[in-house]
Each structure stands twice: as C-alpha cells, then as structure tokens.
Coordinates of C-alpha atoms and ligand atoms in Angstrom, one line a residue:
M418 CA 265.6 184.2 -23.2
R419 CA 268.8 185.2 -21.4
I420 CA 270.2 181.9 -20.0
G421 CA 273.2 181.1 -17.8
I422 CA 274.7 177.6 -18.0
S423 CA 277.2 176.1 -15.5
C424 CA 278.8 172.7 -15.9
Y425 CA 282.0 170.7 -15.5
P426 CA 284.4 171.7 -18.3
T427 CA 286.1 168.3 -18.5
I428 CA 285.4 165.6 -21.0
G429 CA 282.2 163.7 -20.1
G430 CA 278.6 163.3 -20.9
S431 CA 277.4 166.1 -18.6
G432 CA 279.7 168.7 -20.2
A433 CA 278.7 167.4 -23.6
V434 CA 275.0 167.8 -22.9
A435 CA 275.4 171.2 -21.3
T436 CA 277.6 172.6 -24.1
E437 CA 275.6 171.1 -27.0
L438 CA 272.4 172.4 -25.3
G439 CA 274.0 175.9 -24.9
K440 CA 275.1 175.9 -28.6
A441 CA 271.6 174.8 -29.8
L442 CA 269.9 177.5 -27.6
A443 CA 272.2 180.1 -29.1
R444 CA 271.3 179.0 -32.6
R445 CA 267.7 179.3 -31.7
G446 CA 268.3 183.0 -30.8
H447 CA 268.7 182.8 -27.0
Q448 CA 271.5 184.7 -25.3
V449 CA 273.6 182.0 -23.6
H450 CA 276.2 182.7 -20.9
F451 CA 278.5 179.9 -19.8
I452 CA 279.6 180.5 -16.2
V453 CA 282.4 178.1 -15.7
T454 CA 285.8 177.4 -14.2
D455 CA 287.3 176.5 -17.6
V456 CA 286.2 176.5 -21.2
P457 CA 283.9 173.4 -21.7
F458 CA 285.5 170.8 -23.9
R459 CA 282.9 170.9 -26.7
L460 CA 282.6 174.7 -26.9
G461 CA 285.2 175.0 -29.7
E462 CA 285.2 178.0 -31.9
F463 CA 283.3 181.3 -31.7
H464 CA 279.5 181.0 -31.6
Q465 CA 277.1 183.9 -32.0
N466 CA 274.9 184.6 -28.9
I467 CA 277.3 182.7 -26.6
Y468 CA 279.3 184.5 -23.9
L469 CA 281.9 182.8 -21.7
H470 CA 282.6 183.9 -18.1
E471 CA 285.4 182.1 -16.4
A472 CA 285.8 182.0 -12.6
D473 CA 289.2 182.9 -11.5
T474 CA 289.7 181.5 -8.0
M475 CA 292.2 183.2 -5.7
T476 CA 294.6 181.2 -3.6
Y477 CA 295.9 182.4 -0.3
P478 CA 298.2 180.7 2.2
V479 CA 295.5 180.6 4.9
L480 CA 293.0 178.8 2.6
R481 CA 293.8 175.1 2.6
T482 CA 291.8 174.6 -0.6
P483 CA 290.9 177.2 -3.2
P484 CA 287.3 178.4 -2.7
H485 CA 286.1 177.5 -6.2
D486 CA 282.4 177.1 -5.4
F487 CA 282.2 180.5 -3.7
T488 CA 284.1 182.2 -6.5
L489 CA 281.7 180.6 -9.0
A490 CA 278.7 181.7 -6.9
A491 CA 280.0 185.3 -6.9
L492 CA 280.5 185.1 -10.6
M493 CA 277.0 183.7 -11.1
A494 CA 275.6 186.7 -9.2
D495 CA 277.7 189.2 -11.2
V496 CA 276.5 187.7 -14.5
I497 CA 272.9 187.4 -13.4
L498 CA 272.9 191.1 -12.5
Q499 CA 274.9 192.4 -15.4
Y500 CA 273.0 190.6 -18.1
N501 CA 269.7 190.3 -16.2
L502 CA 269.6 186.5 -16.7
E503 CA 266.1 185.0 -16.6
I504 CA 267.3 181.4 -16.2
L505 CA 270.4 179.8 -14.6
H506 CA 270.6 176.1 -15.8
V507 CA 273.2 174.2 -13.7
H508 CA 274.4 170.7 -14.5
Y509 CA 274.9 168.7 -11.3
A510 CA 273.5 169.7 -7.9
L511 CA 276.9 169.5 -6.4
P512 CA 278.4 172.0 -6.5
F513 CA 276.5 174.0 -9.1
A514 CA 273.0 174.1 -7.6
V515 CA 274.5 175.1 -4.3
S516 CA 276.6 177.8 -5.9
A517 CA 273.4 179.0 -7.7
F518 CA 271.5 179.1 -4.3
L519 CA 274.3 181.2 -2.8
A520 CA 274.3 183.5 -5.9
R521 CA 270.5 184.1 -5.4
E522 CA 271.1 184.8 -1.8
M523 CA 273.5 187.5 -2.9
L524 CA 270.7 189.1 -5.0
P525 CA 267.6 189.4 -2.9
G526 CA 264.5 189.9 -5.0
H527 CA 266.1 189.1 -8.3
P528 CA 263.7 187.0 -10.4
V529 CA 266.2 184.7 -12.0
R530 CA 265.0 181.0 -11.9
V531 CA 267.3 178.1 -11.3
V532 CA 267.0 174.8 -13.3
T533 CA 269.1 171.9 -12.1
T534 CA 269.9 168.9 -14.2
L535 CA 271.0 165.8 -12.4
H536 CA 273.5 163.6 -14.3
G537 CA 274.1 160.9 -11.8
T538 CA 277.2 160.9 -9.7
D539 CA 276.2 163.4 -7.1
V540 CA 273.1 161.3 -6.4
T541 CA 274.3 157.8 -7.1
V542 CA 277.8 158.1 -5.5
L543 CA 278.4 161.3 -3.6
A544 CA 275.1 161.5 -1.7
Q545 CA 275.9 158.1 -0.1
D546 CA 278.5 160.1 1.9
K547 CA 276.7 161.6 4.9
S548 CA 278.8 164.7 4.8
L549 CA 277.5 165.7 1.4
Y550 CA 273.9 164.4 1.6
R551 CA 272.4 167.5 3.1
V552 CA 274.2 169.9 0.9
I553 CA 273.0 168.1 -2.2
Q554 CA 269.5 168.1 -0.8
L555 CA 269.8 171.8 -0.3
G556 CA 270.8 172.3 -3.9
L557 CA 267.8 170.3 -5.0
T558 CA 265.1 171.8 -2.8
K559 CA 266.3 175.4 -3.6
S560 CA 266.1 174.8 -7.4
D561 CA 262.9 175.9 -9.2
V562 CA 262.9 173.0 -11.7
V563 CA 264.9 169.8 -11.3
T564 CA 265.5 167.5 -14.2
A565 CA 267.2 164.1 -14.4
V566 CA 268.7 162.4 -17.4
S567 CA 266.7 159.2 -17.0
H568 CA 263.6 157.9 -15.2
S569 CA 265.8 155.6 -13.3
L570 CA 267.9 158.6 -11.9
A571 CA 264.7 160.5 -11.1
R572 CA 263.3 157.5 -9.2
Q573 CA 266.6 157.0 -7.3
T574 CA 266.7 160.7 -6.4
H575 CA 263.2 160.6 -5.0
E576 CA 263.9 157.5 -3.0
L577 CA 267.1 158.8 -1.6
F578 CA 266.1 162.4 -0.7
H579 CA 262.5 162.0 0.1
I580 CA 261.8 165.3 -1.5
D581 CA 258.4 166.6 -2.8
T582 CA 260.1 168.5 -5.7
P583 CA 258.9 166.9 -9.0
I584 CA 261.8 165.7 -11.1
Q585 CA 261.2 165.8 -14.8
C586 CA 263.1 163.4 -17.0
V587 CA 264.9 164.8 -20.0
H588 CA 267.0 162.2 -21.6
N589 CA 270.4 162.9 -23.2
F590 CA 270.4 163.6 -26.9
I591 CA 272.6 163.5 -30.0
D592 CA 273.0 165.4 -33.2
P593 CA 272.3 162.7 -35.8
N594 CA 274.3 164.7 -38.4
V595 CA 277.4 164.3 -36.2
F596 CA 276.9 160.7 -35.1
H597 CA 276.0 158.7 -38.2
P598 CA 277.1 155.5 -39.9
A599 CA 279.6 155.7 -42.8
A600 CA 282.4 153.7 -44.2
T601 CA 285.8 154.8 -42.9
D602 CA 289.4 153.9 -43.6
L603 CA 290.1 154.2 -39.9
R604 CA 289.3 150.5 -39.4
E605 CA 292.5 149.6 -41.2
C606 CA 294.6 151.4 -38.6
F607 CA 293.5 148.9 -36.0
A608 CA 292.3 145.7 -37.5
R609 CA 293.3 143.3 -40.3
P610 CA 290.6 142.2 -42.7
G611 CA 288.2 139.8 -41.1
E612 CA 289.0 141.0 -37.5
R613 CA 286.2 142.7 -35.5
I614 CA 286.5 145.9 -33.6
L615 CA 284.9 146.4 -30.1
L616 CA 284.8 149.9 -28.7
H617 CA 284.5 151.4 -25.2
I618 CA 284.7 155.0 -24.1
S619 CA 284.7 156.2 -20.5
N620 CA 286.5 158.0 -17.8
F621 CA 287.8 154.6 -16.3
R622 CA 286.1 155.1 -12.9
K623 CA 285.5 152.0 -10.9
V624 CA 281.8 152.2 -11.7
K625 CA 282.6 151.6 -15.4
R626 CA 283.9 148.1 -14.6
V627 CA 286.6 148.3 -17.3
L628 CA 288.2 145.1 -15.9
D629 CA 285.0 143.2 -16.6
L630 CA 285.0 144.6 -20.0
I631 CA 288.6 143.4 -20.7
Q632 CA 287.6 139.9 -19.5
V633 CA 284.6 140.0 -21.8
F634 CA 286.8 140.9 -24.7
H635 CA 289.3 138.1 -23.7
L636 CA 286.5 135.5 -24.1
V637 CA 285.3 137.0 -27.4
N638 CA 288.8 137.2 -28.8
Q639 CA 289.4 133.5 -28.0
R640 CA 286.6 132.6 -30.5
I641 CA 286.5 135.6 -32.9
P642 CA 289.8 137.4 -33.8
S643 CA 289.1 141.0 -32.5
R644 CA 290.5 144.2 -31.4
L645 CA 289.4 146.4 -28.4
L646 CA 289.6 150.2 -28.6
L647 CA 289.7 151.8 -25.2
V648 CA 289.1 155.5 -25.2
G649 CA 289.6 157.7 -22.1
E650 CA 291.6 157.6 -18.9
G651 CA 291.0 157.6 -15.2
P652 CA 291.6 155.7 -11.9
E653 CA 291.3 152.2 -13.4
L654 CA 293.6 152.8 -16.3
S655 CA 296.8 151.2 -14.8
A656 CA 294.8 148.1 -13.5
A657 CA 293.4 147.8 -17.0
R658 CA 296.8 147.9 -18.6
E659 CA 298.0 145.2 -16.1
L660 CA 295.1 143.0 -16.8
V661 CA 295.6 143.3 -20.6
S662 CA 299.2 142.3 -20.3
G663 CA 298.4 139.5 -17.7
L664 CA 296.0 138.0 -20.3
G665 CA 298.5 138.4 -23.1
L666 CA 296.2 140.8 -25.0
E667 CA 298.8 143.5 -25.8
G668 CA 298.6 144.2 -29.5
R669 CA 294.9 143.3 -29.4
V670 CA 293.8 146.1 -27.0
H671 CA 294.5 149.7 -28.1
F672 CA 294.6 152.3 -25.3
L673 CA 293.8 155.6 -27.2
G674 CA 293.7 157.9 -24.2
K675 CA 291.4 161.0 -24.0
Q676 CA 289.9 161.9 -27.3
D677 CA 287.6 164.9 -28.1
E678 CA 286.4 163.7 -31.5
V679 CA 285.0 160.2 -31.3
A680 CA 282.4 160.1 -34.1
E681 CA 284.8 158.4 -36.5
L682 CA 285.8 155.8 -33.9
Y683 CA 282.1 154.6 -33.6
R684 CA 282.0 154.4 -37.4
A685 CA 285.1 152.3 -37.5
S686 CA 283.8 149.8 -34.9
D687 CA 281.5 146.7 -35.0
L688 CA 280.2 146.7 -31.4
F689 CA 280.0 149.1 -28.4
L690 CA 280.5 147.8 -24.9
L691 CA 279.2 149.5 -21.7
V692 CA 279.2 147.2 -18.7
S693 CA 278.9 149.8 -15.9
E694 CA 277.5 149.1 -12.4
K695 CA 276.1 152.6 -12.2
E696 CA 275.1 154.6 -15.3
S697 CA 272.4 157.2 -15.1
F698 CA 272.0 157.2 -18.9
G699 CA 275.1 156.3 -20.9
L700 CA 275.5 159.0 -23.6
V701 CA 278.2 156.9 -25.3
A702 CA 275.7 154.1 -25.9
L703 CA 273.4 156.6 -27.5
E704 CA 276.2 158.0 -29.7
A705 CA 277.0 154.4 -30.7
M706 CA 273.4 153.7 -31.6
A707 CA 273.2 156.9 -33.7
S708 CA 276.3 155.7 -35.5
G709 CA 274.6 152.4 -36.4
L710 CA 276.5 150.4 -33.8
P711 CA 274.8 147.7 -31.7
V712 CA 275.5 147.8 -28.0
V713 CA 276.2 145.1 -25.5
G714 CA 275.8 146.3 -22.0
T715 CA 274.5 145.9 -18.5
T716 CA 271.0 146.6 -17.1
A717 CA 272.4 149.2 -14.7
G718 CA 270.5 152.5 -14.1
G719 CA 269.3 154.2 -17.2
I720 CA 271.0 151.9 -19.8
P721 CA 267.8 150.0 -20.5
E722 CA 266.1 153.4 -21.3
V723 CA 268.7 154.0 -24.0
V724 CA 269.4 150.5 -25.4
A725 CA 266.2 148.6 -26.2
D726 CA 267.2 145.1 -25.1
G727 CA 266.8 142.7 -28.0
E728 CA 266.2 145.5 -30.5
T729 CA 269.2 147.9 -30.5
G730 CA 271.5 145.8 -28.4
L731 CA 271.7 143.0 -25.8
L732 CA 271.8 143.5 -22.0
A733 CA 272.9 141.3 -19.1
P734 CA 273.2 141.8 -15.3
V735 CA 276.2 143.7 -13.9
G736 CA 279.3 141.5 -13.5
D737 CA 277.9 138.6 -15.6
I738 CA 281.1 138.3 -17.8
S739 CA 280.3 135.0 -19.5
R740 CA 276.8 136.2 -20.5
L741 CA 278.1 139.5 -21.8
A742 CA 280.7 137.7 -23.8
E743 CA 278.1 135.3 -25.2
L744 CA 275.9 138.2 -26.2
A745 CA 278.8 140.0 -27.9
M746 CA 279.7 136.8 -29.8
R747 CA 276.1 136.4 -30.9
L748 CA 276.1 139.8 -32.4
L749 CA 279.4 139.4 -34.0
T750 CA 278.6 136.1 -35.7
D751 CA 275.0 136.8 -36.8
E752 CA 275.3 139.3 -39.7
A753 CA 271.6 139.7 -40.1
L754 CA 271.0 140.4 -36.4
H755 CA 274.0 142.8 -36.3
R756 CA 272.6 144.8 -39.3
R757 CA 269.0 144.8 -37.9
M758 CA 270.1 146.0 -34.5
G759 CA 272.4 148.6 -36.0
E760 CA 269.6 150.1 -38.1
A761 CA 267.1 149.9 -35.3
G762 CA 269.6 151.7 -33.0
R763 CA 270.0 154.6 -35.5
A764 CA 266.2 154.8 -35.9
R765 CA 265.6 154.8 -32.1
A766 CA 268.3 157.5 -31.6
I767 CA 266.7 159.8 -34.2
Q768 CA 263.1 159.2 -33.0
R769 CA 263.6 159.5 -29.3
F770 CA 266.8 161.3 -28.5
C771 CA 267.2 164.0 -31.1
L772 CA 268.9 167.2 -30.2
E773 CA 266.3 169.6 -31.4
D774 CA 263.4 167.8 -29.6
K775 CA 265.3 167.8 -26.3
V776 CA 266.3 171.5 -26.6
A777 CA 262.6 172.2 -27.1
E778 CA 261.8 170.3 -24.0
Y779 CA 264.3 172.3 -22.0
E780 CA 262.8 175.5 -23.5
R781 CA 259.4 174.4 -22.2
L782 CA 260.8 173.8 -18.7
Y783 CA 262.4 177.3 -18.7
E784 CA 259.0 178.8 -19.6
Q785 CA 257.5 176.8 -16.8
A786 CA 260.1 178.1 -14.3
L787 CA 259.5 181.6 -15.4
C788 CA 255.7 181.2 -15.0
Q789 CA 256.1 179.7 -11.6
G790 CA 258.3 182.7 -10.7
K791 CA 255.6 185.2 -11.8
A792 CA 252.9 183.3 -9.9
T793 CA 254.8 183.5 -6.6
Ligands
LIG1026 O1 280.1 158.7 -17.0 C1 280.7 159.5 -16.3 O2 281.3 159.2 -15.3 C2 280.7 161.0 -16.7 C3 279.5 161.6 -16.2 C4 279.6 163.1 -16.5 O3 279.4 163.9 -15.5 O4 279.8 163.6 -17.6 O5 278.4 161.1 -17.0 C5 277.1 161.2 -16.4 O6 276.3 162.1 -17.2 C6 276.1 161.7 -18.5 C7 275.3 162.8 -19.2 O7 274.0 163.0 -18.6 C8 275.4 160.4 -18.6 O8 275.1 160.0 -19.9 C9 276.2 159.3 -17.9 O9 275.5 158.1 -17.8 C10 276.5 159.8 -16.4 N1 277.5 158.8 -15.8 C11 277.1 158.0 -14.8 O10 276.0 158.0 -14.3 C12 278.2 157.1 -14.3

C-alpha cells in the first residue's frame, strides 16, 4: 500500500507510535510517506521505502501566526496526488485530521482514505475548550476510520462527541527486542549498592502530577534508601526542582532532561512510577513492563488496560500519595513479588502489545477503509 503518516515530531508517545508504525510498515513492503513539520524523533537513519516530506511554513508580517496547519494540508494534497496515496494515517484529530480533511477538499474525487488515531490530549484536554470542540468533531466525523489507543479513550470520545462513527481500539505497542530486561552497569552511575532506583519519564505537563510523584518518592526514601530518575522536561519542571530542594532531596533525585534513548534506563531501574490524572494509555508503563520493571501507578484513563493491577504492577486512585508510596514500598521490599510482577509484565507486554501484531491490526483497518471507499 502507499501510506501517508502525519504526527507530531517532538518526543512523546504519539510520535513514537506513528514513527515505529511507519518503519514497521516500510519493512513489510509498504511505501510510507511521512508528511510532517519536522523529522519525527524516532525516525533516525535512512530506511528503505520511507519518504520524508517536510512542510515549510511561510511567515509574513500580516499573518499574526504562521499558517502551519494549512501548509501541512497543502503538502498532504501534493503528496497524495504525486504518489497516489491510498491511505493517509494521521495521529491526533487536532490538527492533523482537520488538515487531512482540507487536503481532501483540495482533491475532489481522489479516493485516498483517512485514518485518524486518537492519542488523548485533543479529546481529554483540548476538546473541553469550546473554541476547539467543533473543529475536533469535524476532524473525527470526516475521517473514514477512527482508532483510539485505549478502550477508555474510545469511550470518552463517544461520550464527549456523541458521534456515531465507530472507534476501534488499537493499543500502543513495543518492540520486545528493544525493550527487554538485562543487567547494566548504568545502575552504578546513580545508586550505591543496596539503594533502589525509581524511574519516571514524561513531558512534565500538569496532568502527569510530577509533584505527587516526588512526594511519593519522599515517603519511600524515608524507609528505603532510593534514588529517583526523572526523564523529560516541561511546564512543571521548575516546580519539581523547587519541591525536590524544599524536601531536601537534592542528590537523591536526578533530573536527566529529555532523552531519546531510554531502554537502558528502564533496565537500570527497580520500579517505574506513573501517577497521572489523565493518561490515555501510558506507553512508558508498557516500555517499563517489557523491560521487566513493575509499575506503580494510578487508575487514570487507560493505565489499567496496560498495567494489570496486582499482576504486573499496583495501582491506586489519582492523588492518593500515601497509598502509592505504600505500594511502591511493598514492591521494593518483597523480592519474590517484585520478581513475579517483573516477569509477568514482560510476558503481558509480549502477548498483548507486540509491535508486529499491532501493525497487522492497522493493516487490516487500512484494508477496511479501502473497501469502504470502493463500496461508496
Ligand atoms: O503523554 C503525553 O503527554 C504525550 C502524548 C503524546 O502525544 O505523545 O502521549 C499520549 O499518547 C501516547 C501514545 O498513544 C499515550 O501512550 C499517552 O498515554 C498519551 N498521553 C496522555 O494521554 C496524557
């Protein structure tokens, strides 16, 4: 098939999913065209069957903001036409499904089908804003196939938008050959023998509740000498630094900033923490499980679809800091439980969230979109 993919190029789960999907499709012989504003962070070196098309947005004094979404729409139309794309798979309704809609309007009669994958924020956060609600709804209703990365997100989308469009759940996935357990010397860079390492990776948005996480760590560290590795950056970073110094945790908490390659950090850690108040899936929790790491997290959104509570990790309600700390301590003090959950996490990641299976699911959806197109 000839497939276009649009996604955010910045570090994050949606970019990781879109890019890994594109690379896997290309390996399976499809022609894949990334239509983007910048090179997606996981694209890396040259790949056969992959083409990159970057939108170059003009600026002009009259325009208060650069017209990125229109430039992207025009580029989508150009690529669809030039390469006769059959599928355009966009990741996020806002702005990409809307740009895809505009692109199709520019090409009346062209049979390209649009598949939109919802990753969360446009539905769970942005659609709460009245000024964006209708435009997101337009993107959804004008797509031929809509997928969501969890059943929870699919449900929320239906409830919020009252649309008839069926929403198929295709969970996030991992490559178990990239994320796997193994001994690593990296531990010694952060912790002394006997100390435990807790890990969190996010973009430090408010929804990630990084301040709760630091409080959880503070309680754990009072009983069990530990280190906390914080990977990523974002709006809550300075508040996080302030809290760490207010609690006297400097030297115990390591701010590692944005990191592209995180597989080794999972292997070096004992526990993964994800205490978000909104989380459509939680790809990082899945990467942790695949690496043999138990997860302590909240029951928000799609997290319980990833982390089997009591089997591959332990979950508590959002904001329940003392309970989360208690769960983390239970896992860090009970070696047998820790080992059992780590092994079960790896097995669950492979059985349910394997890259090749999810790519095949997307291929089936593309076929379905093409059949629908022929029937109309
Ligand atoms: O977590 C973020 O804020 C980044 C965001 C993104 O756009 O990359 O992640 C979202 O998409 C991921 C891939 O589908 C999901 O695993 C994350 O759970 C989701 N984040 C939220 O819902 C907050």
